[in-house]
Coordinates of C-alpha atoms and ligand atoms in Angstrom, one line a residue:
M24 CA 14.4 41.2 58.5
C25 CA 17.3 38.8 58.9
E26 CA 19.3 36.3 56.9
I27 CA 19.6 33.6 59.5
L28 CA 17.0 32.9 62.2
L29 CA 17.9 30.7 65.1
V30 CA 14.9 29.2 67.0
N31 CA 15.2 27.8 70.5
A32 CA 13.2 24.7 71.6
V33 CA 9.6 25.6 72.5
Y34 CA 8.2 24.2 75.8
F35 CA 5.1 26.4 76.1
S36 CA 6.4 27.2 79.5
D37 CA 7.0 30.3 81.6
K38 CA 10.5 29.1 82.7
D39 CA 13.4 30.9 81.1
S40 CA 14.8 28.1 79.1
F41 CA 17.6 28.4 76.5
H42 CA 20.5 26.4 75.2
I43 CA 24.0 27.8 75.2
G44 CA 24.9 26.3 71.8
Q45 CA 22.5 28.6 70.0
F46 CA 24.3 31.6 71.4
I47 CA 27.7 30.2 70.3
I48 CA 26.3 29.7 66.8
R49 CA 24.9 33.2 66.8
D50 CA 28.3 34.6 67.9
I51 CA 30.1 32.7 65.1
L52 CA 27.6 33.6 62.3
K53 CA 27.0 37.2 63.3
E54 CA 30.5 38.2 62.1
T55 CA 29.3 37.5 58.5
Y56 CA 25.5 37.4 58.6
D57 CA 22.6 39.2 59.9
V58 CA 21.5 36.7 62.6
E59 CA 18.4 36.8 64.8
Y60 CA 17.7 34.5 67.8
I61 CA 14.1 33.7 68.8
N62 CA 12.8 32.3 72.0
F63 CA 9.1 32.0 71.7
D64 CA 8.6 31.1 75.4
L65 CA 10.3 34.3 76.4
M66 CA 8.3 36.3 73.9
N67 CA 5.1 34.9 75.3
K68 CA 6.2 35.6 78.9
I69 CA 7.0 39.2 78.2
G70 CA 3.9 39.8 76.1
K71 CA 5.6 40.1 72.7
L72 CA 3.5 37.3 71.4
K73 CA 0.5 35.4 72.9
Y74 CA 0.2 31.6 72.9
S75 CA -3.3 30.2 72.6
D76 CA -4.6 27.0 74.1
N77 CA -4.6 25.2 70.8
L78 CA -1.4 23.5 69.5
E79 CA -2.2 24.1 65.8
E80 CA -3.0 27.7 66.5
N81 CA 0.3 28.1 68.3
I82 CA 2.2 26.6 65.4
R83 CA 0.6 29.1 63.1
I84 CA 1.4 32.0 65.4
M85 CA 5.1 31.0 65.7
G86 CA 5.3 30.0 62.0
D87 CA 3.9 33.3 60.8
Y88 CA 6.2 35.2 63.1
I89 CA 9.2 33.4 61.6
L90 CA 7.9 34.1 58.1
S91 CA 7.5 37.8 58.9
R92 CA 11.3 38.0 59.6
K93 CA 11.9 36.9 56.0
P94 CA 14.9 34.7 56.8
K95 CA 16.9 32.8 54.1
V96 CA 17.8 30.0 56.6
V97 CA 16.0 29.0 59.8
G98 CA 18.0 26.9 62.3
F99 CA 16.2 25.0 65.0
Y100 CA 17.7 23.6 68.3
T101 CA 16.2 20.2 68.9
I102 CA 15.6 18.3 72.2
C103 CA 13.4 15.3 72.8
N104 CA 10.5 16.9 74.7
A105 CA 10.0 19.8 72.3
F106 CA 10.8 17.8 69.1
V107 CA 7.2 17.4 67.8
I108 CA 6.6 21.2 68.2
T109 CA 9.9 21.8 66.3
L110 CA 8.9 19.5 63.4
L111 CA 5.4 21.0 63.1
T112 CA 6.8 24.6 63.1
A113 CA 9.4 23.7 60.4
K114 CA 6.7 21.9 58.3
Y115 CA 4.5 25.0 58.5
I116 CA 7.2 27.3 57.3
N117 CA 8.1 25.0 54.4
E118 CA 4.5 24.8 53.4
K119 CA 4.2 28.6 53.2
N120 CA 7.6 29.3 51.7
K121 CA 9.7 26.6 49.9
N122 CA 12.6 29.0 49.4
I123 CA 13.5 29.1 53.1
R124 CA 16.2 26.6 54.0
I125 CA 15.6 24.7 57.2
I126 CA 18.4 23.2 59.3
F127 CA 18.2 21.3 62.6
G128 CA 20.9 20.9 65.2
G129 CA 21.2 19.8 68.9
P130 CA 20.9 16.5 70.7
H131 CA 17.7 15.0 69.4
A132 CA 17.9 15.5 65.6
S133 CA 21.6 14.5 65.8
I134 CA 20.5 11.1 66.9
V135 CA 17.4 10.6 64.7
Y136 CA 18.7 12.3 61.6
R137 CA 18.1 9.3 59.4
E138 CA 14.5 8.9 60.6
C139 CA 13.9 12.6 60.0
F140 CA 15.0 12.4 56.4
E141 CA 13.1 9.2 55.9
N142 CA 9.8 10.7 57.1
F143 CA 10.0 14.4 56.3
D144 CA 11.0 16.3 53.2
F145 CA 11.1 19.8 54.6
I146 CA 14.5 19.6 56.4
D147 CA 17.5 20.7 54.2
A148 CA 20.3 19.7 56.6
I149 CA 20.9 18.3 60.1
C150 CA 24.0 19.3 62.0
I151 CA 25.2 16.3 64.0
G152 CA 26.8 16.9 67.4
E153 CA 28.9 20.0 67.9
S154 CA 28.7 22.5 65.1
E155 CA 31.3 25.2 65.8
K156 CA 33.8 24.0 63.2
Y157 CA 31.4 23.7 60.3
I158 CA 28.4 25.9 60.8
K159 CA 29.8 28.9 59.0
I160 CA 30.9 26.7 56.0
L161 CA 27.5 25.2 55.9
I162 CA 25.7 28.5 55.8
D163 CA 28.2 29.9 53.2
K164 CA 27.4 27.0 51.0
M165 CA 23.7 27.3 51.5
M166 CA 23.7 30.9 50.7
R167 CA 25.7 30.2 47.5
E168 CA 23.4 27.2 46.7
E169 CA 26.4 24.9 46.7
D170 CA 26.4 21.1 47.4
I171 CA 26.5 20.3 51.1
S172 CA 26.5 16.6 50.9
L173 CA 30.3 16.2 51.4
L174 CA 30.6 18.5 54.4
P175 CA 31.7 16.5 57.4
G176 CA 29.3 16.8 60.4
V177 CA 26.3 17.6 58.3
A178 CA 23.6 15.1 57.1
S179 CA 21.6 15.9 54.0
V180 CA 19.7 14.3 51.2
K181 CA 20.9 14.4 47.6
N182 CA 19.2 12.5 44.7
G183 CA 17.0 10.7 47.2
K184 CA 20.0 9.4 49.2
I185 CA 21.0 10.4 52.8
H186 CA 24.6 11.6 53.0
Y187 CA 26.5 11.9 56.2
I188 CA 30.3 12.0 56.8
K189 CA 31.2 12.0 60.5
N190 CA 33.0 15.0 61.8
Q191 CA 36.3 13.5 63.2
N192 CA 37.6 16.8 64.6
I193 CA 35.8 17.2 67.9
L194 CA 36.8 20.2 69.9
T195 CA 39.7 19.9 72.2
D196 CA 39.9 21.5 75.7
E197 CA 41.8 24.4 74.1
D198 CA 39.2 24.8 71.3
L199 CA 36.3 24.8 73.8
S200 CA 38.0 27.6 75.7
N201 CA 37.6 29.8 72.6
Y202 CA 33.8 29.6 72.7
T203 CA 32.7 31.8 75.5
V204 CA 29.3 33.4 75.5
F205 CA 28.5 36.8 77.1
D206 CA 25.6 37.9 75.0
F207 CA 22.5 36.0 76.0
S208 CA 20.1 38.6 74.7
P209 CA 17.1 38.8 74.6
F210 CA 17.6 37.4 78.1
T211 CA 18.7 40.1 80.4
L212 CA 21.3 39.7 83.0
S213 CA 21.8 41.6 86.3
E214 CA 23.7 41.2 89.5
E215 CA 21.1 38.7 90.7
S216 CA 21.4 36.4 87.7
E217 CA 22.9 33.0 87.6
F218 CA 25.4 33.0 84.7
N219 CA 25.7 29.9 82.6
I220 CA 29.2 28.8 81.6
E221 CA 29.8 25.7 79.5
G222 CA 32.3 23.6 81.5
G223 CA 32.9 21.1 78.7
R224 CA 31.5 18.0 77.0
G225 CA 31.5 14.2 77.0
C226 CA 31.2 11.7 79.8
P227 CA 33.4 8.7 80.3
F228 CA 30.6 6.6 81.7
G229 CA 27.9 4.8 79.7
C230 CA 24.6 4.6 81.6
S231 CA 22.1 2.7 79.6
F232 CA 19.4 5.4 79.6
C233 CA 21.5 8.4 78.8
T234 CA 22.3 9.9 75.4
T235 CA 25.2 12.0 76.4
S236 CA 27.9 9.6 75.2
T237 CA 26.0 9.1 71.9
F238 CA 25.7 12.8 71.4
W239 CA 29.1 14.2 72.6
G240 CA 31.1 11.0 72.7
R241 CA 32.8 9.4 75.7
K242 CA 35.9 11.6 75.6
Y243 CA 35.7 13.8 78.6
R244 CA 36.6 17.4 77.8
V245 CA 36.8 20.4 80.1
K246 CA 37.5 24.0 79.3
K247 CA 40.9 25.2 80.4
L248 CA 40.7 26.4 84.0
N249 CA 41.9 29.9 83.0
S250 CA 39.2 30.2 80.5
I251 CA 36.5 29.4 83.1
F252 CA 38.0 32.0 85.5
E253 CA 38.2 34.6 82.8
E254 CA 34.5 34.0 81.9
M255 CA 33.6 34.3 85.6
D256 CA 35.5 37.6 85.9
K257 CA 34.2 39.0 82.7
A258 CA 30.6 38.2 83.6
N259 CA 31.3 39.8 87.0
K260 CA 32.7 42.9 85.3
L261 CA 30.0 43.2 82.7
Y262 CA 26.9 42.5 84.9
G263 CA 28.1 42.3 88.5
I264 CA 27.3 38.6 88.5
K265 CA 28.8 36.4 91.2
D266 CA 26.7 33.2 90.8
F267 CA 27.6 30.6 88.1
A268 CA 26.1 27.4 86.7
I269 CA 28.7 25.3 85.2
Q270 CA 27.1 23.3 82.4
H271 CA 28.6 19.9 81.9
D272 CA 27.1 16.5 82.2
M273 CA 29.8 15.3 84.6
F274 CA 31.9 18.2 85.7
T275 CA 33.8 16.3 88.4
A276 CA 35.3 13.4 86.4
D277 CA 38.8 14.7 86.8
R278 CA 39.6 15.1 90.6
D279 CA 42.9 17.1 90.1
Y280 CA 41.1 19.6 87.8
I281 CA 38.4 20.2 90.3
I282 CA 40.8 20.6 93.2
K283 CA 42.7 23.2 91.2
F284 CA 39.4 24.9 90.3
C285 CA 38.4 25.1 93.9
K286 CA 41.8 26.2 95.2
H287 CA 41.9 29.1 92.7
L288 CA 38.4 30.3 93.9
I289 CA 39.4 30.0 97.5
E290 CA 42.7 31.8 97.1
N291 CA 41.3 34.6 95.0
R292 CA 38.5 35.3 97.5
K293 CA 36.0 36.6 94.9
N294 CA 33.1 35.1 96.9
Y295 CA 31.7 33.6 93.7
T296 CA 29.1 30.8 94.1
W297 CA 28.7 28.0 91.6
K298 CA 26.9 24.8 91.0
C299 CA 27.3 21.7 88.8
S300 CA 26.1 18.2 88.0
C301 CA 28.1 15.1 88.9
R302 CA 28.3 11.5 90.0
I303 CA 28.6 10.9 93.7
D304 CA 31.3 8.3 93.2
T305 CA 33.6 11.0 91.8
L306 CA 33.4 12.8 95.1
D307 CA 35.1 12.1 98.4
N308 CA 35.0 14.0 101.7
E309 CA 38.1 16.0 101.0
L310 CA 37.0 17.1 97.6
I311 CA 33.5 17.9 98.9
D312 CA 35.1 20.2 101.5
F313 CA 37.2 21.9 98.9
M314 CA 34.1 22.5 96.8
D315 CA 32.2 23.8 99.8
M316 CA 35.0 26.3 100.7
S317 CA 35.2 27.5 97.1
G318 CA 31.6 28.6 97.0
C319 CA 29.9 25.5 95.5
K320 CA 26.3 26.2 96.5
S321 CA 24.6 23.2 94.9
I322 CA 25.2 19.9 93.3
Y323 CA 22.8 17.9 91.0
L324 CA 23.3 14.2 91.6
G325 CA 21.8 11.5 89.4
L326 CA 21.3 8.5 91.7
E327 CA 18.7 7.0 89.4
S328 CA 17.7 3.9 91.5
G329 CA 17.8 2.7 95.1
S330 CA 18.1 -0.9 93.9
K331 CA 21.6 -2.5 93.8
R332 CA 20.4 -4.7 91.0
M333 CA 19.2 -1.8 88.9
Q334 CA 22.4 0.0 89.4
K335 CA 24.1 -2.8 87.5
V336 CA 21.3 -3.3 84.9
M337 CA 21.5 0.4 83.9
N338 CA 25.3 0.4 84.0
K339 CA 25.3 3.2 86.5
N340 CA 27.1 1.1 89.1
L341 CA 26.9 3.4 92.1
N342 CA 27.7 2.0 95.5
L343 CA 24.6 3.2 97.3
S344 CA 25.7 2.8 100.9
N345 CA 28.9 4.7 100.2
A346 CA 26.8 7.3 98.3
L347 CA 24.5 7.8 101.4
T348 CA 27.6 8.3 103.7
K349 CA 28.9 11.1 101.4
I350 CA 25.5 12.7 101.1
K351 CA 25.2 12.8 104.9
H352 CA 28.6 14.4 105.0
I353 CA 27.4 17.1 102.5
I354 CA 24.2 17.7 104.5
L355 CA 25.8 17.8 107.9
N356 CA 29.1 19.5 107.3
T357 CA 28.7 21.8 104.3
N358 CA 26.6 24.6 102.9
I359 CA 26.0 22.7 99.6
K360 CA 22.4 22.1 98.7
L361 CA 21.7 18.8 97.0
T362 CA 19.3 17.8 94.3
T363 CA 19.0 14.1 93.9
S364 CA 17.4 12.6 90.8
F365 CA 15.8 9.2 90.3
I366 CA 14.3 7.4 87.4
F367 CA 11.4 4.9 87.6
C368 CA 9.9 2.5 85.1
L369 CA 13.3 1.6 83.7
P370 CA 13.4 -1.5 81.4
D371 CA 13.6 -4.7 83.6
E372 CA 12.7 -2.8 86.8
T373 CA 10.5 -4.7 89.1
I374 CA 8.2 -3.4 91.9
E375 CA 10.8 -4.6 94.4
D376 CA 13.4 -2.5 92.7
F377 CA 11.2 0.4 92.8
R378 CA 10.4 -0.1 96.5
E379 CA 14.2 0.2 97.1
T380 CA 14.1 3.5 95.3
I381 CA 11.3 4.8 97.4
K382 CA 13.1 3.6 100.5
L383 CA 16.3 5.5 99.5
M384 CA 14.2 8.6 98.7
E385 CA 12.7 8.3 102.2
N386 CA 16.1 7.9 103.7
L387 CA 17.4 11.0 101.9
F388 CA 14.4 13.0 103.1
K389 CA 15.2 11.9 106.7
S390 CA 18.8 12.8 106.2
G391 CA 17.8 16.4 105.2
V392 CA 17.8 16.3 101.4
T393 CA 14.8 18.3 100.4
N394 CA 15.2 18.4 96.7
I395 CA 14.4 15.0 95.3
Q396 CA 13.3 14.5 91.7
L397 CA 11.6 11.4 90.3
H398 CA 11.5 11.2 86.5
K399 CA 9.6 8.7 84.5
F400 CA 11.9 6.7 82.3
M401 CA 11.9 8.2 78.8
P402 CA 13.3 5.9 76.1
L403 CA 15.6 8.2 74.3
P404 CA 16.8 7.2 70.8
G405 CA 20.4 6.2 70.7
T406 CA 20.5 4.6 74.1
A407 CA 21.0 0.9 75.1
D408 CA 17.7 1.0 77.0
T409 CA 15.7 2.0 74.0
E410 CA 17.3 -0.8 71.9
K411 CA 16.2 -3.2 74.6
I412 CA 12.5 -2.3 74.5
I413 CA 12.0 -0.9 71.0
N414 CA 9.7 -3.8 70.0
R415 CA 7.5 -3.3 73.1
M416 CA 7.0 0.4 72.7
Y417 CA 3.7 2.0 71.9
F418 CA 2.5 5.6 71.9
D419 CA 0.9 6.9 75.0
E420 CA 0.2 10.6 75.4
K421 CA 0.3 10.4 79.1
A422 CA 3.9 9.1 79.0
T423 CA 5.1 12.5 77.8
E424 CA 4.5 13.8 81.3
M425 CA 7.8 12.6 82.6
T426 CA 8.9 14.5 85.6
Y427 CA 7.5 14.6 89.2
L428 CA 9.3 17.3 91.1
N429 CA 9.2 17.5 94.9
I430 CA 5.8 16.0 95.5
N431 CA 5.3 14.0 98.6
L432 CA 6.2 10.4 98.8
K433 CA 2.6 9.2 99.3
E434 CA 1.6 10.9 96.1
I435 CA 4.5 9.5 94.2
K436 CA 3.6 6.0 95.3
N437 CA 0.0 6.4 94.2
I438 CA 1.0 7.8 90.8
I439 CA 3.5 5.2 90.1
M440 CA 1.5 2.2 91.4
E441 CA -1.4 3.0 89.1
D442 CA 1.0 4.1 86.3
C443 CA 3.6 2.2 84.4
I444 CA 5.3 0.0 87.0
I445 CA 2.2 -2.1 86.9
N446 CA 2.1 -1.9 83.1
L447 CA 5.7 -3.1 82.9
A448 CA 5.2 -5.8 85.4
T449 CA 2.2 -7.2 83.5
K450 CA 3.5 -6.9 80.0
Ligands
B12_8 C1 22.6 21.9 80.8 C2 21.5 21.0 80.4 C3 20.2 21.3 80.7 C4 19.8 22.5 81.4 C5 19.7 23.7 80.4 C6 20.2 25.0 81.0 C7 20.9 25.9 80.0 N1 20.5 27.0 80.0 O1 21.8 25.4 79.3 C8 18.5 22.1 82.1 C9 18.7 21.6 83.5 C10 17.4 23.2 82.1 C11 18.1 20.9 81.2 C12 16.8 20.5 81.1 C13 16.4 19.4 80.4 N2 17.2 18.5 79.7 CO1 19.1 18.9 79.5 N3 21.0 19.0 79.2 C14 21.9 19.8 79.6 C15 23.3 19.3 79.2 C16 23.9 18.6 80.4 C17 24.2 20.3 78.6 C18 23.7 21.2 77.5 C19 24.8 22.2 77.1 O2 24.9 23.3 77.6 N4 25.6 21.8 76.2 C20 26.7 22.6 75.7 C21 26.2 23.4 74.5 C22 27.3 24.2 73.9 O3 25.7 22.5 73.5 P1 24.3 22.7 72.7 O4 23.5 23.7 73.4 O5 23.7 21.3 72.5 O6 24.8 23.2 71.3 C23 25.7 22.6 70.4 C24 25.0 21.6 69.5 O7 23.9 21.0 70.0 C25 24.8 22.4 68.2 N5 23.5 23.1 68.1 C26 22.7 23.5 69.1 N6 21.6 24.2 68.6 C27 21.8 24.3 67.3 C28 21.0 24.8 66.3 C29 21.4 24.7 65.0 C30 20.6 25.4 63.9 C31 22.6 24.1 64.7 C32 23.1 24.0 63.3 C33 23.4 23.5 65.6 C34 23.0 23.6 66.9 O8 25.8 23.3 68.2 C35 26.2 23.7 69.5 C36 27.6 23.9 69.6 O9 28.4 22.7 69.3 C37 22.8 18.3 78.0 C38 23.8 17.2 77.8 C39 24.5 17.4 76.5 N7 25.3 16.4 76.3 O10 24.2 18.2 75.7 C40 21.5 17.8 78.5 C41 20.5 17.3 77.5 C42 20.4 18.2 76.3 N8 19.2 17.4 78.3 C43 18.4 16.5 78.0 C44 17.1 16.4 78.6 C45 16.3 15.1 78.4 C46 16.5 17.4 79.4 C47 15.1 17.5 79.9 C48 14.0 17.0 79.0 C49 15.1 16.7 81.2 C50 13.7 16.6 81.9 N9 13.4 15.3 82.2 O11 13.1 17.5 82.2 C51 15.0 19.0 80.3 C52 14.4 19.8 79.1 C53 14.4 21.2 79.2 C54 13.1 21.8 79.5 N10 13.1 23.1 79.6 O12 12.1 21.2 79.7 C55 19.0 15.4 77.1 C56 18.4 15.6 75.7 C57 18.2 14.2 75.0 C58 17.6 14.4 73.7 N11 17.6 13.3 72.9 O13 17.0 15.3 73.3 C59 20.5 15.8 77.1 C60 21.3 15.5 75.8 C61 21.1 15.0 78.3 C62 21.0 13.5 78.3 N12 21.4 12.9 79.3 O14 20.7 12.8 77.4 N13 19.1 20.4 80.5
SF4_9 S1 23.9 9.6 83.3 FE1 25.6 11.0 83.9 S2 27.3 9.5 84.4 FE2 25.8 8.4 83.2 S3 26.5 8.5 81.1 FE3 24.9 10.2 81.4 S4 26.2 11.9 81.9 FE4 27.5 10.2 82.2

């Protein structure tokens, strides 16, 4: 039994997948409420629940499990690729028990809150963007059955009208430093684990396919350096962990910050390793060398396209030859492993543009980059790209299969040629 039940996005996958925000929310609420966190994929993996091959059956299995916990409020994390499953599960719960209040949070519902309320009547509230400052107030009000329509940050429906007042107080670097998570249960941590630390939020860039600036805003925020070091040390003390994943869309936007980060790790000789995501144009050889010396073991680089033209069209604006030079430096002179990521089938992309991408991928392979990802463009709501093509969109089940990881180039070419590049070119 519990009062508040937090449900992670369900991917029907064996991979351990969770989102840090749910643990932050659990930490905030557990001081007052009896809170439980559910990750159905993990439950299936460890045999606590068994998925079937049928979607409807799985919704029933998950819905019944949620109902059996007798929660007063169920809070779902929402992300694009699991959103339909989330909606179906929430609907099932509402059909069985109208007294359970349902709230959504996370990136996807934050952007499509209006469409959610216009189409579904089983959602009581949608928390837009970051929720630390108001989640407890929202739950208090829900428990007391008070009006929530004037609470900033929360969208809801009252008298048939959608209410939403923007939360103007986004967390500062200092605020962010106060939200550190060490309890990731039911996931277990050991010396071998990689420990997730939120680095911060917001990205100053505005790529046309990406929702990060819509969701977190363009104000780049990073946790105070001391806070990150304390998190690393505490995780090391608690679990013996030495390996860290810094979660931030664009960790390296502030060069001075990263230099200080690296110098501290080098000088303190803790032999920690870490990884992050960044843009190649925020790196230079000196910075790369500092990162390497400080234990950076891998970097995720969104290169997106090998076409100069597309770099402009998608407002990514990377200088590709410069990028290749730095990538070669990383491969030849450091221990840092690279994952490079590309998108194909972007609006306005031509076959010639795509050939440039394949050429760059080939070039990267030859230079020693072994981890190369190719993602099919997914029109995410709230992006400039989706606005561009919204009138040309139609539903195609196949298009939900959006990521091709590390398959050989010939295979990629075949898939793509018969897939949507040709579609786009002929439409
Ligand atoms: C790190 C990350 C990942 C990691 C996750 C690892 C981990 N354990 O955290 C990995 C690499 C696995 C990943 C994968 C994917 N990701 Co990702 N990821 C991110 C990233 C960069 C940071 C997430 C994060 O930690 N944020 C910090 C924490 C504190 O925030 P949070 O968890 O969202 O929680 C806050 C709020 O959302 C809210 N909240 C969260 N849950 C709930 C629940 C309730 C009830 C309430 C009230 C509030 C609430 O309150 C929290 C505190 O403020 C975001 C970018 C972003 N701006 O969020 C993209 C992002 C979430 N990812 C995105 C995507 C598309 C994906 C993939 C689908 C990519 C792909 N093609 O495969 C996959 C899906 C995952 C899967 N398993 O299939 C998109 C989602 C867009 C959308 N509209 O849904 C984002 C927004 C990036 C983008 N460029 O647009 N991702
Ligand atoms: S793709 Fe990366 S650089 Fe571009 S807006 Fe998104 S997070 Fe920022």
